[in-house]
Short mmCIF file of C-alpha atoms in Angstrom, two decimals:
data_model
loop_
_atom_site.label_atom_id
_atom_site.label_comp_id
_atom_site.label_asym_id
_atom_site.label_seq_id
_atom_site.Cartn_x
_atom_site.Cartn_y
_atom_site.Cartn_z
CA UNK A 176 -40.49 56.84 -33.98
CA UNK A 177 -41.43 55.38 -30.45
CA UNK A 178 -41.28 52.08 -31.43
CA UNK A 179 -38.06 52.40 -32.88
CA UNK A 180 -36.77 54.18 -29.71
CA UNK A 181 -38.80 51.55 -26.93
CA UNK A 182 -36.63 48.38 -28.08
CA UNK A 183 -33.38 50.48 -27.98
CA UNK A 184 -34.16 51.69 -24.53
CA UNK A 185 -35.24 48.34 -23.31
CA UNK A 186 -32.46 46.16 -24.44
CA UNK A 187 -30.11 48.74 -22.58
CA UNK A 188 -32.19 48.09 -19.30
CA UNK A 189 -32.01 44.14 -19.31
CA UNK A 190 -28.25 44.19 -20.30
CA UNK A 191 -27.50 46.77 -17.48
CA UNK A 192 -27.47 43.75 -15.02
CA UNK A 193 -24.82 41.74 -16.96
CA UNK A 194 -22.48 44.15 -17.45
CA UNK A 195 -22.89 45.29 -13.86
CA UNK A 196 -21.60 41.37 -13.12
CA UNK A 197 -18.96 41.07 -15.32
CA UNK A 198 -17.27 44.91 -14.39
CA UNK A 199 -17.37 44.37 -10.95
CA UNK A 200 -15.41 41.95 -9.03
CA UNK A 201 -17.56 39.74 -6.48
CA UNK A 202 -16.72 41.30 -2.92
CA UNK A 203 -15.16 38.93 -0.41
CA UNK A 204 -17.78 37.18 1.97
CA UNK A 205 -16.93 36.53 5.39
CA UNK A 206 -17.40 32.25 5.83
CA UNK A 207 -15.70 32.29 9.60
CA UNK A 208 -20.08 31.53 10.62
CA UNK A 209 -19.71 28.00 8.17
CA UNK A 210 -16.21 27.10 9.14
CA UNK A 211 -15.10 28.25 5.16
CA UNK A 212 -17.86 26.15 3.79
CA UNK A 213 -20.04 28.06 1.27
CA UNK A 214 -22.75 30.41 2.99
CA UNK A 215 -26.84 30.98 1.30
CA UNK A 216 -25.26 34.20 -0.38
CA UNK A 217 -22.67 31.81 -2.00
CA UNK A 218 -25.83 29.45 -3.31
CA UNK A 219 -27.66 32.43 -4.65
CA UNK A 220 -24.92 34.37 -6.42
CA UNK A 221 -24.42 31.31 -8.52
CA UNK A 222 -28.10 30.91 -9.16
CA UNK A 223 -27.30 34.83 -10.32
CA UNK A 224 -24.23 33.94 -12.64
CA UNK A 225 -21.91 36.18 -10.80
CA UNK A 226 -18.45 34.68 -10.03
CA UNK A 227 -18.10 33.39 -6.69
CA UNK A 228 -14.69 34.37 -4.76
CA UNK A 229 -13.10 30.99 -3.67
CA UNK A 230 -11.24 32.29 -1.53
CA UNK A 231 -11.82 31.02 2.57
CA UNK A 232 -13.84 27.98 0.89
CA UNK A 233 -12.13 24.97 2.60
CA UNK A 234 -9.93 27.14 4.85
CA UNK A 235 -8.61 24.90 7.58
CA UNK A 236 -8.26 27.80 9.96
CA UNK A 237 -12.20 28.95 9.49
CA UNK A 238 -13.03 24.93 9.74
CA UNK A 239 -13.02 24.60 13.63
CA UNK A 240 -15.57 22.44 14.72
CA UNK A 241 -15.66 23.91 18.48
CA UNK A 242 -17.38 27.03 16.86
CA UNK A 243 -20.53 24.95 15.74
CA UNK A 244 -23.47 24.78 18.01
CA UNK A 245 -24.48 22.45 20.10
CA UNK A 246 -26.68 19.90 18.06
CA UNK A 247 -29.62 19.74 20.54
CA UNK A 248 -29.93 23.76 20.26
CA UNK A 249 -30.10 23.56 16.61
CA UNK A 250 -32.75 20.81 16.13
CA UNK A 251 -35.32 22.88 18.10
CA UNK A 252 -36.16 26.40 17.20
CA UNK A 253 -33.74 27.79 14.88
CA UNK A 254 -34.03 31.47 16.13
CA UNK A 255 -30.71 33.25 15.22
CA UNK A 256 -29.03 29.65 14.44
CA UNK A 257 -28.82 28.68 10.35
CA UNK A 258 -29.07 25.52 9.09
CA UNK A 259 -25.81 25.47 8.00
CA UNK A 260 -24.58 25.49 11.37
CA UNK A 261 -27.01 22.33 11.58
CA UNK A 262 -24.50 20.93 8.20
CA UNK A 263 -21.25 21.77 9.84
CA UNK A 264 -22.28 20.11 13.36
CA UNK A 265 -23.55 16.69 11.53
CA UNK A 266 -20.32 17.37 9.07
CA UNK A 267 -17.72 17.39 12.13
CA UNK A 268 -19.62 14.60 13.61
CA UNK A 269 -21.02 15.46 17.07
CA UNK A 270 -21.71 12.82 19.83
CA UNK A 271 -25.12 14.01 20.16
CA UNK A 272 -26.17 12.41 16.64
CA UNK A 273 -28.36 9.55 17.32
CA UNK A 274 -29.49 6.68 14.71
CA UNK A 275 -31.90 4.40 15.34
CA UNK A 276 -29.62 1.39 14.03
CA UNK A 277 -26.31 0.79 13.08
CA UNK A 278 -23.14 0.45 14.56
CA UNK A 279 -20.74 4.14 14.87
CA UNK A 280 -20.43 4.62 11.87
CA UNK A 281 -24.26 4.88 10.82
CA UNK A 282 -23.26 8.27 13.04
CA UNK A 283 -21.91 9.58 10.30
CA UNK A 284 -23.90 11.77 8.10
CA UNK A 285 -21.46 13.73 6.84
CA UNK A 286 -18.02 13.25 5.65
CA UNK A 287 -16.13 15.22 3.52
CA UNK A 288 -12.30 13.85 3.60
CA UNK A 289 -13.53 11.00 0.71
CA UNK A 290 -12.40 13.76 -1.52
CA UNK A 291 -9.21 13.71 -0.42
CA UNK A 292 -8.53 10.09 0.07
CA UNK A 293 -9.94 9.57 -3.69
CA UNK A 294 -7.23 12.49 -4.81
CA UNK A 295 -4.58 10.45 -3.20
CA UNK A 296 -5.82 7.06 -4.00
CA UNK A 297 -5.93 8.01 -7.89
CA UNK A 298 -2.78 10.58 -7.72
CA UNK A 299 0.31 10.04 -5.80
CA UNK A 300 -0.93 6.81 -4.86
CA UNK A 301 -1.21 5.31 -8.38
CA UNK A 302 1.37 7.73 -10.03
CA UNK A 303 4.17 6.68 -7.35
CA UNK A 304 3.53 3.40 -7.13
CA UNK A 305 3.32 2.43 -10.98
CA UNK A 306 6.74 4.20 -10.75
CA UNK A 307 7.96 1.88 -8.35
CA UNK A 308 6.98 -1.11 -9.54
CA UNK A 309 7.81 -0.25 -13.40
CA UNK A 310 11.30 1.00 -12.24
CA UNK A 311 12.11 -1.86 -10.14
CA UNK A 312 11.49 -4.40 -13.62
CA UNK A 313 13.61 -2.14 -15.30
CA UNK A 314 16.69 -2.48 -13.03
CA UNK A 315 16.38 -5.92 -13.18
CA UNK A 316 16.15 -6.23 -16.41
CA UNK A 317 19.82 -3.81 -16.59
CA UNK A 318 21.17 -5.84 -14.17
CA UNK A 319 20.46 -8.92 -16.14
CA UNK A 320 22.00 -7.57 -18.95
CA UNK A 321 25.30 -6.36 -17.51
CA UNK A 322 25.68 -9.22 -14.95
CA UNK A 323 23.84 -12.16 -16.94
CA UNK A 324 22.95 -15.16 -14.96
CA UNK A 325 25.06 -15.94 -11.93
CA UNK A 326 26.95 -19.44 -12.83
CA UNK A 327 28.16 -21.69 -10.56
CA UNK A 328 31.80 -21.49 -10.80
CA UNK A 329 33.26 -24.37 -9.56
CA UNK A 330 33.11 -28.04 -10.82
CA UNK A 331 29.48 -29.92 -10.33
CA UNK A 332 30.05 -32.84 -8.08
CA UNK A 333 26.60 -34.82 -9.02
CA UNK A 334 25.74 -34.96 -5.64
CA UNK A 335 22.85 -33.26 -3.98
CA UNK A 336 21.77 -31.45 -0.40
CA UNK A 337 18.73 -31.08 0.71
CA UNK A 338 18.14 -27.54 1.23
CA UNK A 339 14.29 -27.56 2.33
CA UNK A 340 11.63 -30.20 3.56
CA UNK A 341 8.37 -30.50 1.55
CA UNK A 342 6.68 -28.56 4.69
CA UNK A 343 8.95 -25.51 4.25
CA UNK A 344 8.30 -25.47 0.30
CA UNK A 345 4.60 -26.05 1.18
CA UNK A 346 4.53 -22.93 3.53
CA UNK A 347 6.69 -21.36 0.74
CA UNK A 348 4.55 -21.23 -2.03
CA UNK A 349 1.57 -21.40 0.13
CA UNK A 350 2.79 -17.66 0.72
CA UNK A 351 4.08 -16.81 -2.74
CA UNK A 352 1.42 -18.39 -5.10
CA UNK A 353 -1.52 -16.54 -3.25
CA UNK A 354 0.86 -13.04 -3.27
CA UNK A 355 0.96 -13.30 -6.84
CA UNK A 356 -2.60 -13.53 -6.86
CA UNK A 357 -3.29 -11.00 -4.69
CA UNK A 358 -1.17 -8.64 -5.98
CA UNK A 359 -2.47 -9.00 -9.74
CA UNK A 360 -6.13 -8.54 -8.31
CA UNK A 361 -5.03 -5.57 -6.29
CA UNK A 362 -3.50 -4.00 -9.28
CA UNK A 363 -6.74 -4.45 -11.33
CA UNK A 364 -8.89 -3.01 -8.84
CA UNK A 365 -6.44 -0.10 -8.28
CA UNK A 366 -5.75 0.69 -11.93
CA UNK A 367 -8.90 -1.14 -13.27
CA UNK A 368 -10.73 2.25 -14.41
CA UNK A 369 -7.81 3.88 -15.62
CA UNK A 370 -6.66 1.03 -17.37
CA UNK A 371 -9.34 -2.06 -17.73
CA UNK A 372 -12.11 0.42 -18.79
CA UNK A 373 -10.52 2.07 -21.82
CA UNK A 374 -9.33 -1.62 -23.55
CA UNK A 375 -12.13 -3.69 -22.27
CA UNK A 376 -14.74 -1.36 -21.75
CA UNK A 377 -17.32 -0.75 -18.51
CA UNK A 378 -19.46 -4.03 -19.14
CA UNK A 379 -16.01 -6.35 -18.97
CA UNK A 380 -14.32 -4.37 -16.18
CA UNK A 381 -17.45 -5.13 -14.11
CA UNK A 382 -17.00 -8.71 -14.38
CA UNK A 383 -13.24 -8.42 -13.63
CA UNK A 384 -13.35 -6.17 -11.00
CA UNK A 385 -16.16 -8.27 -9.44
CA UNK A 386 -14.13 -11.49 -9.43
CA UNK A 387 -10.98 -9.84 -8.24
CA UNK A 388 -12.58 -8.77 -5.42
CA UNK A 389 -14.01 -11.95 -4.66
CA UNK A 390 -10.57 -13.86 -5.17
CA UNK A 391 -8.55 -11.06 -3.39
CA UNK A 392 -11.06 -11.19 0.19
CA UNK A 393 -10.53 -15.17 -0.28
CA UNK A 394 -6.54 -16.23 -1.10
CA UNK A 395 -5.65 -13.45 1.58
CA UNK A 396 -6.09 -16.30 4.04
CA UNK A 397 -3.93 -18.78 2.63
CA UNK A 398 -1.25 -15.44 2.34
CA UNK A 399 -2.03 -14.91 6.08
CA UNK A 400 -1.72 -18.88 7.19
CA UNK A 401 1.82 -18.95 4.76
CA UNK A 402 3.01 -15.84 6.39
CA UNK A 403 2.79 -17.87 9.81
CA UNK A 404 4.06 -21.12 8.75
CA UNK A 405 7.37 -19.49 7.14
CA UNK A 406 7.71 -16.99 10.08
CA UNK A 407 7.45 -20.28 12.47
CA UNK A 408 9.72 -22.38 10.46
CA UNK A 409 12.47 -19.84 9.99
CA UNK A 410 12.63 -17.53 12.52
CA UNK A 411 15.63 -18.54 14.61
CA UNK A 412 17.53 -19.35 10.47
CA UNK A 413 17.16 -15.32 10.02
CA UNK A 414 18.58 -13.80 13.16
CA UNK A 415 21.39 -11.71 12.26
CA UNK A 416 25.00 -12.70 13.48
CA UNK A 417 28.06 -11.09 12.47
CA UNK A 418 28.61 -13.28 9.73
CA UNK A 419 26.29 -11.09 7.56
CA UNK A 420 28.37 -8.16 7.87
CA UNK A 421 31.25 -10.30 5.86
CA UNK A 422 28.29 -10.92 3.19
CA UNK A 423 27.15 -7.32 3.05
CA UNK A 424 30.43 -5.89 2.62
CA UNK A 425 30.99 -7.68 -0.89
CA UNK A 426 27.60 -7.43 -1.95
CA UNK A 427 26.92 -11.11 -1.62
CA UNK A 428 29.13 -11.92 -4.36
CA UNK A 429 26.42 -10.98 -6.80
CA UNK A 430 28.36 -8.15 -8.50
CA UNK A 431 31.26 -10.19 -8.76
CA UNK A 432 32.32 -13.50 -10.31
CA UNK A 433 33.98 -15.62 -8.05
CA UNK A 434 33.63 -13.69 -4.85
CA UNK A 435 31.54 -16.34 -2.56
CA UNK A 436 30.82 -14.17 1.24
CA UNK A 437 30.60 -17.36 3.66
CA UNK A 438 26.80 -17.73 4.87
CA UNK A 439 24.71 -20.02 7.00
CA UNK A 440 20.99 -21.91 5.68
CA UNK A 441 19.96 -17.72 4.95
CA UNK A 442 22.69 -15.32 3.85
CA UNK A 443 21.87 -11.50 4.71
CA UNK A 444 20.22 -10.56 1.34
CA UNK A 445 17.83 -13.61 2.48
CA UNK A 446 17.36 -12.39 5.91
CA UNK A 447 16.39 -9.00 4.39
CA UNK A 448 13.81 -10.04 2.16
CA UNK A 449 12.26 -12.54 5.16
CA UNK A 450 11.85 -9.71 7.44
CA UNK A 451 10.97 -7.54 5.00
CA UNK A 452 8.19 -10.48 3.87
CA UNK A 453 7.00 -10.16 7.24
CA UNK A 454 7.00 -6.97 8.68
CA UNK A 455 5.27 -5.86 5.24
CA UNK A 456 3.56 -9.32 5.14
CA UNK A 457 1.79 -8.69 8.71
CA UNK A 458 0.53 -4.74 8.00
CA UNK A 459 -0.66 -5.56 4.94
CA UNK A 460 -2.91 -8.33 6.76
CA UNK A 461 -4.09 -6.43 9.98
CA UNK A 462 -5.17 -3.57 7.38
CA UNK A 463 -7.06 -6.29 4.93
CA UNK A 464 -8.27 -7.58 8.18
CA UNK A 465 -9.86 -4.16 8.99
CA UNK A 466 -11.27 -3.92 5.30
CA UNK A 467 -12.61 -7.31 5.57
CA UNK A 468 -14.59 -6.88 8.70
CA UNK A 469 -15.57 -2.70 8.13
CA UNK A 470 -15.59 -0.53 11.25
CA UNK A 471 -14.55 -3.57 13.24
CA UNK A 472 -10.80 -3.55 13.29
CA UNK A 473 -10.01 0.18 13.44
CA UNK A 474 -6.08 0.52 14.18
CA UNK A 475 -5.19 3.93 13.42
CA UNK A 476 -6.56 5.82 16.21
CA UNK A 477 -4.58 3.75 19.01
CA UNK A 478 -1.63 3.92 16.62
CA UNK A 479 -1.22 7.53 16.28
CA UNK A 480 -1.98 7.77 19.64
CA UNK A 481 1.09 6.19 20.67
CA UNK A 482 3.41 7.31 17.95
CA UNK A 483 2.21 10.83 19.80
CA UNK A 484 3.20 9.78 23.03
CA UNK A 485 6.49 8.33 21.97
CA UNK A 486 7.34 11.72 20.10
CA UNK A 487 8.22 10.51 16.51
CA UNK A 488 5.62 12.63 14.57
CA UNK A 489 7.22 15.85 16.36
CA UNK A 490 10.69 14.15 15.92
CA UNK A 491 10.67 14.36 11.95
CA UNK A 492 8.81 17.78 11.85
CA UNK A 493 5.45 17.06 11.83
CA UNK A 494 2.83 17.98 14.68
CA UNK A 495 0.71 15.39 16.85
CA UNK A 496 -1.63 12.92 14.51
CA UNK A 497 -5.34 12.92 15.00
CA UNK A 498 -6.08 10.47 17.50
CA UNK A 499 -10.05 11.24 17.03
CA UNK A 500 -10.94 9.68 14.25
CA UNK A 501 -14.46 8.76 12.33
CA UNK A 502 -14.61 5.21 11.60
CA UNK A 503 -15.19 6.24 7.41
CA UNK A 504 -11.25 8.09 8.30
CA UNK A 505 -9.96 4.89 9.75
CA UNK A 506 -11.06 2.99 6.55
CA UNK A 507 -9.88 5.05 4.32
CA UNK A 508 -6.52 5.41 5.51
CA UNK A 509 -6.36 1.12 6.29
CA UNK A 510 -7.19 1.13 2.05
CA UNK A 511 -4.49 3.78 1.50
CA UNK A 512 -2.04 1.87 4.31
CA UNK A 513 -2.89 -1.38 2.38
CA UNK A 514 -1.89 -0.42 -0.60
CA UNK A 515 1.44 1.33 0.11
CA UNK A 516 2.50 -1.87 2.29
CA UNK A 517 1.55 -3.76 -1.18
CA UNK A 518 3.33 -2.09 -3.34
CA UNK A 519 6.52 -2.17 -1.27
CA UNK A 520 6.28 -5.71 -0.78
CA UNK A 521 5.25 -6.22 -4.55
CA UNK A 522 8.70 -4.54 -5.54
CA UNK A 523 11.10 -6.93 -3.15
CA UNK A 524 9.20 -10.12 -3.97
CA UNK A 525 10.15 -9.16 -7.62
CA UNK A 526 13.92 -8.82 -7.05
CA UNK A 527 13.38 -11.80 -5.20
CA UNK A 528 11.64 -13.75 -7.58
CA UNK A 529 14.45 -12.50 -10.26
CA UNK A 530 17.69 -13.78 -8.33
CA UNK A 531 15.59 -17.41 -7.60
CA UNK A 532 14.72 -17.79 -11.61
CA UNK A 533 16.63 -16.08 -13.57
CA UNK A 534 19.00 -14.51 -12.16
CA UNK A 535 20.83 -17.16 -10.61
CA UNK A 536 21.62 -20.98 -11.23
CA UNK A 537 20.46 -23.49 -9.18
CA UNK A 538 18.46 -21.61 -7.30
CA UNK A 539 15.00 -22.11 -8.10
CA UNK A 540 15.89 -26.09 -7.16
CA UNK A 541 15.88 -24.97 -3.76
CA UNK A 542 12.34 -24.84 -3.73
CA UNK A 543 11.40 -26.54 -7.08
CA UNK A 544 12.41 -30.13 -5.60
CA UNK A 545 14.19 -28.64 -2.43
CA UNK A 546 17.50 -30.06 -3.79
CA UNK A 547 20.97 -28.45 -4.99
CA UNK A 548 23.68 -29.22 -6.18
CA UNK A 549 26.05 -29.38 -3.51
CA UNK A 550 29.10 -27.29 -4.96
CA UNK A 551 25.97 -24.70 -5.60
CA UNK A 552 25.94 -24.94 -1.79
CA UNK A 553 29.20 -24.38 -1.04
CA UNK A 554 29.19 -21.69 -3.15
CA UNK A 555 26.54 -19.85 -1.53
CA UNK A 556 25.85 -21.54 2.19
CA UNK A 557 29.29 -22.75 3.01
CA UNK A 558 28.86 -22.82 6.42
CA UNK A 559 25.53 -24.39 6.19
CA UNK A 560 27.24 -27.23 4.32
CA UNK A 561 29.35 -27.66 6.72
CA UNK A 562 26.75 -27.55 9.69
CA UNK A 563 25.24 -30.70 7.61
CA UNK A 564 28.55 -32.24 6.87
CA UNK A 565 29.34 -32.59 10.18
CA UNK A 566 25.96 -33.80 11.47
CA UNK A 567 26.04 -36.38 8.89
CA UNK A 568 23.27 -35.45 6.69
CA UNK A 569 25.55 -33.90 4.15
CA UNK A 570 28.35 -35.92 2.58
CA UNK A 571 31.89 -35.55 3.84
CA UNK A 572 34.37 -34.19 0.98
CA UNK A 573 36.61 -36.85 1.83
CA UNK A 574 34.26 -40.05 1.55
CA UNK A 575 32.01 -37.91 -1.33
CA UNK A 576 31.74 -40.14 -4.61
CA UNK A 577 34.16 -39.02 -7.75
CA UNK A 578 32.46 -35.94 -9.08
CA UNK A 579 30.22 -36.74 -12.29
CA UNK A 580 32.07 -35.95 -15.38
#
């Protein structure tokens, strides 16, 4: 009969414990000592099973780094201090820490806002700007199908203009050709293990991520060196005037037959992408500068500092940007900078690679043999044509030959 009875009572006893966990809800523990990091009861009530509350865990307002103790107090004898006061100081990067080599950021032994810049970098980041770029192919392609190619309307005269010297198409596709490529390696390294991995599998992603790095750190100088000889060349050609207001106000002719705005050597739709090219063109370098020489460049620090100063963040709602930064922070945000400009730039170069192929006639002879047809011109740069015209380095439309048939 006892031995029937001792196994009863005994499995009761050892199952008293579990039930205790899962009846009772795990009490609240006060974090404020860790900043809202998790505490030693936190460690051992896992080792337990028992459900840890979440809440406080990562709680900005327990996360002060004033609270921690000095570093030099910790590192001797502990006496009421805990070690994970010792954590949170090395976490929030103290200017006591000392290394024996390395440059600042060796000073860093702790950083925990990679999480966050990996979230961003593989959600919004890669959601929005898939979106953008997707989106922008498929309004060209509408527009291609309601407006079709843009014709020249008038009667070819045979006769050609020259529209650029071979230095300007050299600086051209100097610029273009490596964008291309950096933009397809950027997309492969951004979208590589989301997209590479599953059709090619780890082993040939390796490879190609490898030697897209390689060719992306490389071409970015001959982007960089384009970006100057096209900013040098045709500066003063993109200033605005008024005459781009008449352009702008019809659309450039481009949702209209026959509607021809006047326009000098750039109309305003060309101004727009060449500042655009630029503006976009130079952050996109001075952050792939700071990537290509780590913890060298840092820019982000200074900048917020100023945009603080000047008011703007407060302007548009938000409060004053960190101008203390750790130099892991100012890389991470020059990748996530990088890529945003990229993507921006990506989507304008398209339209404007659309309306110089396809989407218009002539147009790609510009910088194909830097040529046109000269009714093409006065179609589209009247008063250009005229400019050359009356220089001589155009032909007069009274002494112009008979126009071919």
């Amino acid at each position: 009969m006892i031995r029937k009875i001792l196994p009863l009572f005994l499995s009761l006893f050892l199952a008293l414990p579990l039930a205790a966990q899962q009846g009772t809800e795990a009490p609240q523990p006060d974090r404020a000592a860790t900043g809202g990091a998790q505490t030693l009861d936190d460690i051992l009530a896992r080792q337990r099973g028992e459900t840890v509350a979440q809440k406080g865990l990562g709680d900005p307002t327990l996360a002060d780094p004033d609270d921690a103790a000095g570093m030099a107090g910790q590192l001797g004898t502990l006496g009421g201090a805990s070690d994970a006061e010792v954590w949170r100081a090395l976490r929030y990067g103290l200017d006591d820490v000392k290394v024996s080599s390395g440059g600042p950021e060796s000073r860093v032994l702790i950083q925990d806002g990679g999480m966050k810049w990996l979230q961003f970098r593989k959600g919004p980041l890669a959601t929005y700007g898939a979106y953008l770029l997707g989106g922008t192919l498929a309004l060209l392609a509408l527009f291609y199908l309601i407006r079709g190619k843009i014709r020249i309307d008038g009667q070819k005269t045979g006769r050609t203009v020259t529209r650029f010297q071979a230095i300007e198409r050299f600086g051209h596709w100097l610029m273009a050709g490596s964008f291309v490529v950096l933009a397809l390696t950027g997309l492969v390294v951004l979208f590589g293990r989301m997209v590479v991995i599953p059709l090619l599998g780890h082993e040939a992603f390796s490879t190609v991520a490898i030697g897209s790095k390689w060719v992306h750190n490389n071409i970015s100088w001959a982007f960089m060196l384009g970006l100057v000889m096209v900013f040098v060349m045709w500066v003063l050609h993109n200033i605005p005037n008024r005459t781009d207001l008449k352009w702008l106000a019809v659309g450039g002719g481009i949702f209209t037959k026959g509607v021809h705005p006047p326009a000098r050597k750039f109309n305003a739709g060309q101004k727009l992408i060449f500042w655009a090219t630029i503006v976009f063109g130079a952050s996109i370098s001075a952050s792939g500068l700071s990537m290509l020489f780590p913890f060298e460049l840092p820019m982000f620090a200074k900048t917020f500092a100023i945009l603080n100063d000047m008011g703007l963040p407060q302007l548009v709602g938000l409060g004053p940007l960190p101008e203390m930064l750790a130099p892991h922070e100012e890389m991470q945000l020059a990748t996530l900078w990088h890529s945003i400009m990229a993507f921006g730039l990506t989507a304008i170069i398209l339209a404007h690679i659309y309306i110089g192929s396809l989407g218009m006639e002539g147009a790609f002879d510009a910088m194909g043999t830097g040529e046109v047809e000269e009714q093409w011109a006065r179609e589209h740069h009247g008063l250009w044509l005229e400019e050359l015209q009356q220089k001589g380095h155009a032909p007069a439309p009274d002494k112009a030959a008979h126009p071919a048939e």
